[in-house]
XYZ file of C-alpha atoms in Angstrom:
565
model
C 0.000 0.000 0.000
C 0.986 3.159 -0.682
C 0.364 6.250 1.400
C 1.187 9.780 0.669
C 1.110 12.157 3.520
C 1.060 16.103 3.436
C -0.649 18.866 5.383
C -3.121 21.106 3.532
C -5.103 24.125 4.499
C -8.863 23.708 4.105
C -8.481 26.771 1.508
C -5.838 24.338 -0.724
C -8.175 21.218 -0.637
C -11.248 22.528 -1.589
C -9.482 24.653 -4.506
C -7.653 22.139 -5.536
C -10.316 19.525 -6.319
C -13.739 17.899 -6.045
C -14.528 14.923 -3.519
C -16.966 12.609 -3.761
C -18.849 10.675 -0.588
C -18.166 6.793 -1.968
C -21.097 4.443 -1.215
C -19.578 2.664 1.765
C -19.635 5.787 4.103
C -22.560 6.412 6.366
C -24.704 9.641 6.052
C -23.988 12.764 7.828
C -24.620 12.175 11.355
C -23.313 14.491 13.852
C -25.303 16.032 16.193
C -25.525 19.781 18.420
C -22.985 18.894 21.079
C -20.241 18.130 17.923
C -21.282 20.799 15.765
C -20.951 23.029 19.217
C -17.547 21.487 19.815
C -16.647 21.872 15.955
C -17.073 25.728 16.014
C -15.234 26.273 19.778
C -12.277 24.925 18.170
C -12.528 26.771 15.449
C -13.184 30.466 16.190
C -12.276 30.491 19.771
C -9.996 27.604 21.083
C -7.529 27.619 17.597
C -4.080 29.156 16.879
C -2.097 29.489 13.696
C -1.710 25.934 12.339
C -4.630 24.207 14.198
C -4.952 20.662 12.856
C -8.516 19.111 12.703
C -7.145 15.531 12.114
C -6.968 13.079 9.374
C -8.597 13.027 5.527
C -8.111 10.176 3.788
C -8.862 10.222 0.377
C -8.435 8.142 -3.081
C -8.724 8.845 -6.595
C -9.153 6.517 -9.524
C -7.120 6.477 -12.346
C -8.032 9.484 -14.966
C -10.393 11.441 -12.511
C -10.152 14.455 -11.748
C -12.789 13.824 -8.739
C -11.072 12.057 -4.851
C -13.414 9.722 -3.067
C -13.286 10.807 0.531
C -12.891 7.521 2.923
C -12.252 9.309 6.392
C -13.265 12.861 7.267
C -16.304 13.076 5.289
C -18.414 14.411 8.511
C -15.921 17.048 8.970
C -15.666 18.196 5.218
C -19.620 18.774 5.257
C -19.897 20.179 8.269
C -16.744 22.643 6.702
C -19.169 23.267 3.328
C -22.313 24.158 5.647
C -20.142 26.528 7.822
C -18.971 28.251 4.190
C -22.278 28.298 3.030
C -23.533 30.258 6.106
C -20.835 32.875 5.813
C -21.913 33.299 1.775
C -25.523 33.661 3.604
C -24.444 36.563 6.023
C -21.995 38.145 3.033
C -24.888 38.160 0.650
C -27.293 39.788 3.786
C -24.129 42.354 4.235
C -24.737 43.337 0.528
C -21.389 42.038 -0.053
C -22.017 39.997 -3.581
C -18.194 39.442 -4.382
C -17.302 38.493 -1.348
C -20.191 36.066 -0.923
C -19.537 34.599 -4.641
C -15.980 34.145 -3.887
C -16.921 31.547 -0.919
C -19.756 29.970 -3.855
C -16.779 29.144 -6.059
C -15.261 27.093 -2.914
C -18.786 25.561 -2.785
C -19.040 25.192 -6.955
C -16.955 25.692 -9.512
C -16.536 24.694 -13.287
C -14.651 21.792 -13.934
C -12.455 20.362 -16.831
C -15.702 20.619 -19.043
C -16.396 24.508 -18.113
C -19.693 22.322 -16.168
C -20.492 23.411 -12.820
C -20.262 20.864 -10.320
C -20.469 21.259 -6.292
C -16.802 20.758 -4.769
C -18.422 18.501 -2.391
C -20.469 15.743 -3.706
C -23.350 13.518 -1.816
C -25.694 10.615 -3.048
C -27.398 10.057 0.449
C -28.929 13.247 1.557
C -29.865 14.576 -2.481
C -31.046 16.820 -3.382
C -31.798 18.457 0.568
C -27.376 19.305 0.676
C -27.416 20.520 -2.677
C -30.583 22.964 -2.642
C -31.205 24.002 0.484
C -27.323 24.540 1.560
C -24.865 24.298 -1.701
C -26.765 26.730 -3.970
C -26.641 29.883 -3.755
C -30.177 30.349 -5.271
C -33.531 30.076 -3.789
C -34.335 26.216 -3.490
C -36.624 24.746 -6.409
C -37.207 21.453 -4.426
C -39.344 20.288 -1.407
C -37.493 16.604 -0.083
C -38.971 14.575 2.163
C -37.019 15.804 5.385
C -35.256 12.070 6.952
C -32.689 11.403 9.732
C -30.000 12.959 7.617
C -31.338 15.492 6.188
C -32.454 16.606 9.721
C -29.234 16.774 11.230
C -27.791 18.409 8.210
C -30.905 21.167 8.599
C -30.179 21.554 12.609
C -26.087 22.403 11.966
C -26.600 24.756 9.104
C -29.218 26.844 11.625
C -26.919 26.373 14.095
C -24.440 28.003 11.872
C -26.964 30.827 10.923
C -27.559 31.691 14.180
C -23.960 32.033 15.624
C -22.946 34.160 12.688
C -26.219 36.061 13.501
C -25.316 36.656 16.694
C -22.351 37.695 15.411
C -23.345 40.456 13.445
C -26.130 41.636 16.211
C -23.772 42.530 18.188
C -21.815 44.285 15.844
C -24.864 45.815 15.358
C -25.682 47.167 18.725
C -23.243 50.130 18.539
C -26.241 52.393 17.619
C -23.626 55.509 18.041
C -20.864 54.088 14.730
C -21.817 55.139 10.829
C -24.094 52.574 9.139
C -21.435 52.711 6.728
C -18.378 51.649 9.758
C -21.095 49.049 10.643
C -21.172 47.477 7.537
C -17.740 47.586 7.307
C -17.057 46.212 10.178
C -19.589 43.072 9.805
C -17.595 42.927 6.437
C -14.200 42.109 8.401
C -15.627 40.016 10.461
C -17.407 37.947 8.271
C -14.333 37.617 6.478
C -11.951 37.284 9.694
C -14.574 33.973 10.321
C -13.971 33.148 6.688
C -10.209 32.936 6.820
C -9.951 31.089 9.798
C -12.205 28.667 9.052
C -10.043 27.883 5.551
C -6.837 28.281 7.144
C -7.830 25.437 9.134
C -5.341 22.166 8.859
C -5.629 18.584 8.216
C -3.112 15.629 7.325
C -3.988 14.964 3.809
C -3.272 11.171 3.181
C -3.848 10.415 -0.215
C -4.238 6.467 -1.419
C -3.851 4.714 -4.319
C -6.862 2.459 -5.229
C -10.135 1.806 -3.631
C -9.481 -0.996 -1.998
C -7.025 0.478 0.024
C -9.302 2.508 0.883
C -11.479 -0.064 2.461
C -8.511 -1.203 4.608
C -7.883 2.172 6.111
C -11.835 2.857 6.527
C -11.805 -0.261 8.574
C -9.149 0.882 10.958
C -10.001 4.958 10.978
C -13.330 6.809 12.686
C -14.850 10.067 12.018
C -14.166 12.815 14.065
C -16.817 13.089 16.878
C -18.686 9.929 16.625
C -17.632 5.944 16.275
C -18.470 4.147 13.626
C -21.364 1.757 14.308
C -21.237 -1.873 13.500
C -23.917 -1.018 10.707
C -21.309 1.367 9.311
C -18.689 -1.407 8.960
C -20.841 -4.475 7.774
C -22.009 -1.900 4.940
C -18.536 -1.646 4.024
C -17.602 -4.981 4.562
C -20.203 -6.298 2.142
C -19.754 -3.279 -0.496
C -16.002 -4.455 -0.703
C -16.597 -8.331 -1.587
C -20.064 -7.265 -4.124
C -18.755 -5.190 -6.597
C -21.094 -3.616 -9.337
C -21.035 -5.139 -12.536
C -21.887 -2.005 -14.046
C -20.618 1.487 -12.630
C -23.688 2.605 -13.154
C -25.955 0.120 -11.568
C -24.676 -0.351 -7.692
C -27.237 -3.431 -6.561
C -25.024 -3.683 -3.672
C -25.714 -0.011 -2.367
C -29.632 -0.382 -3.068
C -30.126 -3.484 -1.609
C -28.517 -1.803 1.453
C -30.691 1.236 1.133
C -34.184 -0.439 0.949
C -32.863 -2.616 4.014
C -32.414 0.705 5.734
C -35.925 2.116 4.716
C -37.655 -0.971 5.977
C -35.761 -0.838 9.258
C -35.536 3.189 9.645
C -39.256 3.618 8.157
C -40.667 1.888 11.118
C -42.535 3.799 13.561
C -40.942 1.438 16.156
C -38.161 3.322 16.547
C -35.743 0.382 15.325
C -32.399 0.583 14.781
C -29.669 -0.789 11.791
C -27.232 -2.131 14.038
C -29.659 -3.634 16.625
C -31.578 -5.610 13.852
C -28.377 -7.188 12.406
C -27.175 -8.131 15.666
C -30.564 -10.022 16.095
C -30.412 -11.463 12.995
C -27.150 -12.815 13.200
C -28.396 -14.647 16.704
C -30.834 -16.450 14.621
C -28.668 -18.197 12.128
C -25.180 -17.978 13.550
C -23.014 -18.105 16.854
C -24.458 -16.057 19.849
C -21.882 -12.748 20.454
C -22.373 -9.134 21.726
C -22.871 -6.570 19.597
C -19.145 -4.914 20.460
C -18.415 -8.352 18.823
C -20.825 -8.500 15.758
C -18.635 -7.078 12.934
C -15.423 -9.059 13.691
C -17.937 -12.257 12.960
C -19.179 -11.041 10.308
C -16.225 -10.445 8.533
C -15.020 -14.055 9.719
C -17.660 -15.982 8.182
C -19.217 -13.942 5.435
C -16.795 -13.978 2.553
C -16.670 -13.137 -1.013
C -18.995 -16.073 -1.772
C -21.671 -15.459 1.003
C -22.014 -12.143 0.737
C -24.793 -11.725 -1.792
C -27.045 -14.262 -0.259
C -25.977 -12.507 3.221
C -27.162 -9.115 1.644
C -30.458 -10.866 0.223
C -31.656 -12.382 3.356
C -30.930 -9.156 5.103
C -33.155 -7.351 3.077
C -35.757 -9.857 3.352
C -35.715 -10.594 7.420
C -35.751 -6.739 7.820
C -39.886 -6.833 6.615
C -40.364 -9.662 9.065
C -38.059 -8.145 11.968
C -40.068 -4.749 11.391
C -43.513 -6.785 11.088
C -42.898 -8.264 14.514
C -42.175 -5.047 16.210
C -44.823 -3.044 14.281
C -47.925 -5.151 13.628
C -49.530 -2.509 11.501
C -46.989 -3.077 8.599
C -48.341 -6.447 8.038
C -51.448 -7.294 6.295
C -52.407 -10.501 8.618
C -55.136 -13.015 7.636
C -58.520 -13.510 9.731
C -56.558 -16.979 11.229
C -53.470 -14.959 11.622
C -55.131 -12.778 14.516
C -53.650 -15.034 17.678
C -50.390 -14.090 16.218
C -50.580 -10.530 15.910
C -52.282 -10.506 19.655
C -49.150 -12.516 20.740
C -46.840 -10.124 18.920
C -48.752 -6.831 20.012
C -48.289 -8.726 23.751
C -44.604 -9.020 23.901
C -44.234 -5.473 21.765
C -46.077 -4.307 24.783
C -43.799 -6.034 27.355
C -40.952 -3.803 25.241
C -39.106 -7.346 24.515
C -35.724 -7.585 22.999
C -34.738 -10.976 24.613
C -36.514 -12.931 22.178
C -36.384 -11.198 19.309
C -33.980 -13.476 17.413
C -36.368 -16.725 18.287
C -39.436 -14.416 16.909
C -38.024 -13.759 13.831
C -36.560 -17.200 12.987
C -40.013 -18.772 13.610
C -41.835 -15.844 11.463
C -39.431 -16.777 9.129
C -39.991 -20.337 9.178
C -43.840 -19.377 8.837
C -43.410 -17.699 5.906
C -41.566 -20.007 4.205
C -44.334 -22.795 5.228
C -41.663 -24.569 7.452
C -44.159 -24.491 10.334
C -48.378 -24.482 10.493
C -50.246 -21.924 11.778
C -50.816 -23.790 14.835
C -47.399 -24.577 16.090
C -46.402 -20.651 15.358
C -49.417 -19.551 17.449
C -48.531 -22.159 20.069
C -45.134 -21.140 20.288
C -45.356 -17.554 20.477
C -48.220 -17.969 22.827
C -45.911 -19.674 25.025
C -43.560 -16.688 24.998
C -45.886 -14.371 25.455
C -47.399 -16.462 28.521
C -43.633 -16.809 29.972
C -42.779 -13.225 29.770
C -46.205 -11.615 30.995
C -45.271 -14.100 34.549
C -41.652 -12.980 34.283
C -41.191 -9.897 32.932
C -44.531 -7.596 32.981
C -45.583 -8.813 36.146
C -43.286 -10.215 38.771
C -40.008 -8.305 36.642
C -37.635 -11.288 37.103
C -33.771 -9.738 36.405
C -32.408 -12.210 33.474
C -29.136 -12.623 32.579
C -27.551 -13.737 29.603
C -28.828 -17.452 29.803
C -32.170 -16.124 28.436
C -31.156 -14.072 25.553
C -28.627 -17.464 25.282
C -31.678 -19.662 25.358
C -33.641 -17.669 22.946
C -30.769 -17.227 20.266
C -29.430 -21.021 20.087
C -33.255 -22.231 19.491
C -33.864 -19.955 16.708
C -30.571 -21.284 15.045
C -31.697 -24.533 15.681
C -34.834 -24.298 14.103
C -33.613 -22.720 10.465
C -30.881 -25.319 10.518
C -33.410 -28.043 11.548
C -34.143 -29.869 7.547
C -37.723 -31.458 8.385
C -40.912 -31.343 10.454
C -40.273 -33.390 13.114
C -36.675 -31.816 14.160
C -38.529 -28.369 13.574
C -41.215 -29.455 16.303
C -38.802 -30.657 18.930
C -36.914 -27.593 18.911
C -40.287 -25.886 19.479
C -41.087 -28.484 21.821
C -38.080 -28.182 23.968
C -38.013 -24.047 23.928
C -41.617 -24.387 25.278
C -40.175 -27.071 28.373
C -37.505 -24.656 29.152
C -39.363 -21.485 29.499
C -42.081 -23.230 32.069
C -39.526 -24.547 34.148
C -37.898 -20.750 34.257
C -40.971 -19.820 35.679
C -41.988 -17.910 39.218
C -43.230 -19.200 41.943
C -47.259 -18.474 42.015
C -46.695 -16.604 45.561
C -44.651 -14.207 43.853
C -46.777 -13.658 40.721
C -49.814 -13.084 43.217
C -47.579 -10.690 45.421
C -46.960 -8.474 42.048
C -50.365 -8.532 40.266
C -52.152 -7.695 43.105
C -50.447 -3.783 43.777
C -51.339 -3.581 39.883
C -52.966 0.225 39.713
C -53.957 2.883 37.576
C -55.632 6.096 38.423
C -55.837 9.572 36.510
C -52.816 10.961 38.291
C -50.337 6.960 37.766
C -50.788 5.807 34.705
C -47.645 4.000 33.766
C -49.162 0.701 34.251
C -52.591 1.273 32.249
C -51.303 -0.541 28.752
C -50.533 -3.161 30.912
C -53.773 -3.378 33.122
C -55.962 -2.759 29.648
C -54.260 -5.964 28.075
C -54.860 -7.704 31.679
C -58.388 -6.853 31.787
C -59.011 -7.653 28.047
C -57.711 -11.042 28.203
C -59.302 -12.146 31.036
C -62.591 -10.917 29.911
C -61.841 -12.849 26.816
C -61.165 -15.759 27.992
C -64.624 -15.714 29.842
C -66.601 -14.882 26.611
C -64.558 -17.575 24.146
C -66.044 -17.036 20.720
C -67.488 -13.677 21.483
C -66.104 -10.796 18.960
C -65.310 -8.048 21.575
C -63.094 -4.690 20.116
C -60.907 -4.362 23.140
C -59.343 -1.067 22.050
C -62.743 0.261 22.137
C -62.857 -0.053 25.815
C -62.571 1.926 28.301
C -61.104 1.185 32.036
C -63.905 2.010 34.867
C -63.213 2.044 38.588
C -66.336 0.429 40.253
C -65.342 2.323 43.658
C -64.979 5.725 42.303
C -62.059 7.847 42.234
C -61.975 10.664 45.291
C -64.852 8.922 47.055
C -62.454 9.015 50.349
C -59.906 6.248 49.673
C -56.575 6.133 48.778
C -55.029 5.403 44.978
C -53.581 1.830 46.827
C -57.240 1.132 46.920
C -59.669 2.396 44.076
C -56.399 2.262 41.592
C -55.997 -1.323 42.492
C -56.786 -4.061 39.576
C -59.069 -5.548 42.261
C -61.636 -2.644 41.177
C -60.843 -1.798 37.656
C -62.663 -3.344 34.512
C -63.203 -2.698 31.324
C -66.708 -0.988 29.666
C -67.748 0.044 26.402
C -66.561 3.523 25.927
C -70.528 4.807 26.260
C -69.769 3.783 29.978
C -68.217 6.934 30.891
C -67.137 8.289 34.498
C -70.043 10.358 35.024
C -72.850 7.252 34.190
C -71.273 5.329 37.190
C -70.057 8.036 39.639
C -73.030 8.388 41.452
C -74.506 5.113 41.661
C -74.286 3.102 44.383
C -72.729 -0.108 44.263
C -76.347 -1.871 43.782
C -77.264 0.821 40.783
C -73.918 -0.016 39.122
C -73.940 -3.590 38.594
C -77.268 -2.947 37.026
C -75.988 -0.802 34.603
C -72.940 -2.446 33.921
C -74.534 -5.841 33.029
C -76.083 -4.020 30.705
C -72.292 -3.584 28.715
C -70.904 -6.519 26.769
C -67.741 -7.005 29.219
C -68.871 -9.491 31.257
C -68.774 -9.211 34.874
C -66.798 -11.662 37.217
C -68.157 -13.858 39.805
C -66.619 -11.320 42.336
C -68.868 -9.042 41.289
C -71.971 -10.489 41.045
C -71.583 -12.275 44.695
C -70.579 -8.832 46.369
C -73.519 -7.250 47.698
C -71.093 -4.001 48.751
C -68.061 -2.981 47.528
C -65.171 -1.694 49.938
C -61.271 -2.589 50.232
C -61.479 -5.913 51.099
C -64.034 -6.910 48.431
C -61.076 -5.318 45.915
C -58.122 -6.952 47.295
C -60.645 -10.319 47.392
C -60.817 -9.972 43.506
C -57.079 -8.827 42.873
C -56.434 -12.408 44.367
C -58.854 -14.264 42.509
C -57.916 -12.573 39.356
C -54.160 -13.491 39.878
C -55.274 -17.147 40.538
C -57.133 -17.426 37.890
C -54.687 -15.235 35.457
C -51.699 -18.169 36.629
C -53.678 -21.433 36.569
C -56.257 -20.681 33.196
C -55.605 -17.908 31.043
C -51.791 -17.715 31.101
C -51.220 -21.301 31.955
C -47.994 -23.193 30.684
C-alpha cells in the first residue's frame, strides 16, 4: 500500500479539487454537542496551524474527482459553515465576497460544467438545494434522519454568525457605513480562519485500500457503528457489474428504509445483531462485525445481503404489527406479537423472527407458530410484565441457540422438537405463584399513575376474553372504569388497584357510574358486553377488602387458566 502524507489548508483542498462521498460511508450524522464542539475549536480555542485531524482520500485512475474515505463528517460540516458565511456576506450586501466563498462551494470543472466541490448521493437533493446553492431552493425533499441533522447544523451556523453580526450591530452611536464595514471584516476574519484550518492529507492509491484504512479509521466526533462497517464490509466483496448500476448499495438502502421507516423506533445495528443470533453463533454486539467479517466472505455475501433485506420486513412486522397485512386466522399471532411489543421485549427477538421466518416459508403451520409464540408471550407476561424477574444472559442465550436450531433443523419433526423443547424450558424458568400473586395484586392505575394502564388494559381484556370464548369483543374500544370511584375518600392503593378496575364500552363513561351506588352499578354495567366476574356479582357491597378479594382471585385465575404453561 501506498500512502502519501502532506498537510493542507482547508483553503488548498477545496481549490484544488472535487470529492466525492463513496457508497460505503454512512450519512452525515453528527449532532448539536459536535457541531458546538466543531465551532469552539474553530473560532475560539484555535491558533495558527490548528490541525482538525486526518482526511483520507483516493482517486481513480483518470479522474479528476477524490473519493473521501475518512473525514467526510468534517468536510460537510466545513461546506455548511462556508455556506452560512456566503448567507451573512450576501445579507451584508457584499455579492463578491459572498460569490468568492460559492466558487469554494461550486466551480466549473475540466468541461467549463459546474459541479459542487463537495459531492453527496445520500442526503440529495436536501445538501445541494437548500445549503450548496446559492439560489432560492426549487425542491421540497422529504425531510429524513440525515437530512435533519444536516438542517439543525446549518441553523446552528446561521444563528452564531447572527449573533455575530447583532452585536456588531448594537453600537447604535458608529456610521451605518463603519457598521457594515465592520460586519464585512468580520465575516471575512470567520472566513479565513475557518479555511486556514489544517488537516493531514493522506492520499491512497486504489479503492481498496481505501477499504482497509476505513476499517481501521473513525470520524471525528462519533464511532463508527457496526452497521457502518458491515455496509462496508459487504460493499467491498459485491462489486457492481456495471458502474452505473450499484445493486449492492440499493439493496442496502431499501434494508435501511424498511428498518428506519418503522414507527418502532428500530435501529440498523440492533436488527443485524438479532439477525445474526438467529442463524449464527451467539456474540455481543461490540463483537458482531469481527464475525461477520469471519464468516461472510466473497462467496456469502450476496445471499448474506439478500436475506438481510428480506428478514428486515419480518423483523419490522414483529415489532410493528400494523406493517403487516395478517389473515382472519393470523389474529392469535398478531395478539401474541402486540403482547410481547407491549412487554418492550428484545430478549426474544432473534427466536421471533426465525419462527416468522420459518412461517413464511411454510416450514411451520399456523398452529405450532401460534402455540409457540403464545408460550412466549405467557412466559414473559409471569416474568417480565408482572413479577419483573432480572435475566441474565442465559435467556437471551436460550432464545438465540433455538432460533438457530430451528432454520438449521431440515424437516418437520426436528422443527417441532426444537419448538417443543423451547416451550419445556421457558415453564420450568418460571416464578413461583406466591410471587406472581404478590406483584399482580399492587397492579394500579388512576388519573394521576398511569404508567401501568397498557398493561392493566391488556390484563383486563384477556381475562374478559377468555370468559366470553367465541365472542367478537373490540378491546381497544374499551374503556377502564373504577367500580369504587375515584376521590370517594380512599386512597389510589385502593380504588387504583386491579381488584376494582374493569373494562366498559366507551358509552360507559365516568359520570354514568359516579353516582350510583354499588347496587345501581352492577345494574348498569350488566347491561355492557364485558362481562362481569363472579366477584362481582356475589358482592352485595363494595369496599377494600371486596377489591383486594378480587385482585387475588384474578391473579389465581390469570396463573392457573388464562396464562397457563
Amino acid at each position: 500500500m501506498k500512502i502519501r502524507s502532506i498537510d493542507r489548508s482547508i483553503n488548498d483542498i477545496l481549490k484544488g479539487g472535487f470529492y466525492k462521498i463513496p457508497r460505503f460511508q454512512r450519512p452525515y450524522s453528527w449532532e448539536r454537542e459536535h457541531v458546538e464542539d466543531f465551532w469552539t475549536d474553530i473560532f475560539v480555542n484555535s491558533g495558527p496551524d490548528y490541525f482538525i485531524g486526518p482526511m483520507v482520500v483516493f482517486k481513480p485512475e483518470n479522474s479528476d474527482t477524490s473519493f473521501v474515505v475518512d473525514g467526510q463528517q468534517r468536510l460537510t460540516t466545513i461546506t455548511m459553515l462556508l455556506a452560512a458565511l456566503r448567507n451573512a456576506f450576501m445579507d451584508a450586501n457584499s455579492e463578491d465576497l459572498a460569490l468568492g466563498i460559492q466558487s469554494l462551494i461550486e466551480r466549473p470543472d475540466i468541461n467549463n460544467q459546474s459541479q459542487y466541490c463537495l459531492q453527496t448521493e445520500t442526503s440529495y437533493p436536501y445538501f445541494q438545494d437548500h445549503i450548496q446553492s446559492k439560489d432560492a431552493p426549487e425542491t421540497e425533499p422529504k425531510i429524513k434522519e440525515e437530512e435533519e441533522a444536516l438542517r439543525l447544523t446549518f441553523e446552528y451556523f446561521l444563528s452564531q454568525i447572527n449573533k455575530t453580526v447583532a452585536a456588531i450591530q448594537l453600537d447604535k452611536a458608529a456610521d451605518p457605513k463603519a457598521i457594515t464595514q465592520r460586519i464585512k471584516k468580520k465575516l471575512a476574519e470567520l472566513r479565513d480562519k475557518l479555511l486556514s484550518l489544517k488537516v493531514i492529507y493522506i492520499d491512497l492509491d486504489n479503492e481498496d485500500d481505501a477499504y482497509l484504512i476505513f476499517e481501521t479509521m473513525n470520524t471525528r466526533g462519533k464511532d463508527l457503528e457496526p452497521a457502518d462497517m458491515v455496509k462496508s464490509h459487504l460493499t467491498k466483496l459485491i462489486k457492481p457489474a456495471n458502474k452505473n448500476v450499484d445493486i449492492t448499495k440499493d439493496f442496502w438502502n431499501k434494508m435501511v428504509e424498511t428498518i428506519e421507516g418503522s414507527e418502532a423506533d428500530l435501529t440498523v445495528t440492533t436488527y443485524l445483531h438479532h439477525y445474526w443470533l438467529s442463524r449464527y453463533d451467539y456474540v455481543t454486539v461490540k463483537e458482531l462485525y469481527k464475525n461477520i467479517k469471519r464468516k461472510v466472505g466473497k462467496s456469502e455475501a450476496k445471499t448474506f445481503l439478500h436475506e438481510l433485506v428480506s428478514d428486515s420486513k419480518i423483523y419490522r412486522e414483529i415489532q410493528e404489527t400494523s406493517y403487516r397485512k395478517w389473515q382472519k386466522s393470523e389474529r392469535k399471532i398478531k395478539d401474541s406479537l402486540d403482547a410481547l411489543n407491549l412487554f418492550r421485549l428484545k430478549q426474544p427477538l432473534p427466536m421471533v423472527l426465525a419462527i416468522m421466518h420459518a412461517y413464511n416459508a411454510k416450514q411451520l403451520t399456523l398452529s405450532q407458530v401460534q402455540e409457540t409464540l403464545s408460550s412466549i408471550e405467557k412466559f414473559h407476561f409471569i416474568f417480565t410484565a408482572i413479577t419483573s424477574q432480572r435475566s441474565s444472559g442465559g435467556i437471551s442465550f436460550m432464545y438465540a441457540l433455538h432460533a438457530r436450531n430451528l432454520l438449521q433443523a431440515t424437516d418437520s419433526n426436528s422443527r417441532s422438537k426444537v419448538l417443543s423443547e423451547l416451550k419445556a424450558k421457558l415453564k420450568d424458568k418460571l416464578p413461583p405463584y406466591e410471587e406472581f400473586e404478590a406483584n399482580f395484586t399492587t397492579l394500579n392505575f388512576t388519573n394521576d399513575f398511569t404508567k401501568q394502564k397498557k398493561l392493566i388494559q391488556y390484563v383486563l381484556g384477556r381475562l374478559d376474553r377468555n370468559e366470553m370464548a367465541g365472542v367478537a369483543v373490540d378491546y381497544d374500544q374499551m374503556t377502564i372504569e373504577h367500580l369504587l370511584s375515584q376521590g370517594d375518600g380512599h386512597s389510589p392503593e385502593v380504588y387504583g388497584n386491579i381488584g376494582n378496575l374493569l373494562l366498559c364500552e366507551s358509552a360507559f363513561n365516568g359520570k354514568q357510574l359516579a353516582t350510583k351506588s354499588f347496587k345501581d352499578k352492577k345494574a348498569i354495567l350488566k347491561t355492557s358486553k364485558v362481562t362481569l366476574d363472579a366477584s362481582i356479582k356475589s358482592a352485595s357491597s363494595w369496599t377494600a377488602n371486596e377489591i383486594n378479594a378480587r385482585a387475588k382471585a384474578m391473579a389465581k385465575r390469570s396463573f392457573s387458566r388464562v396464562w397457563k404453561m
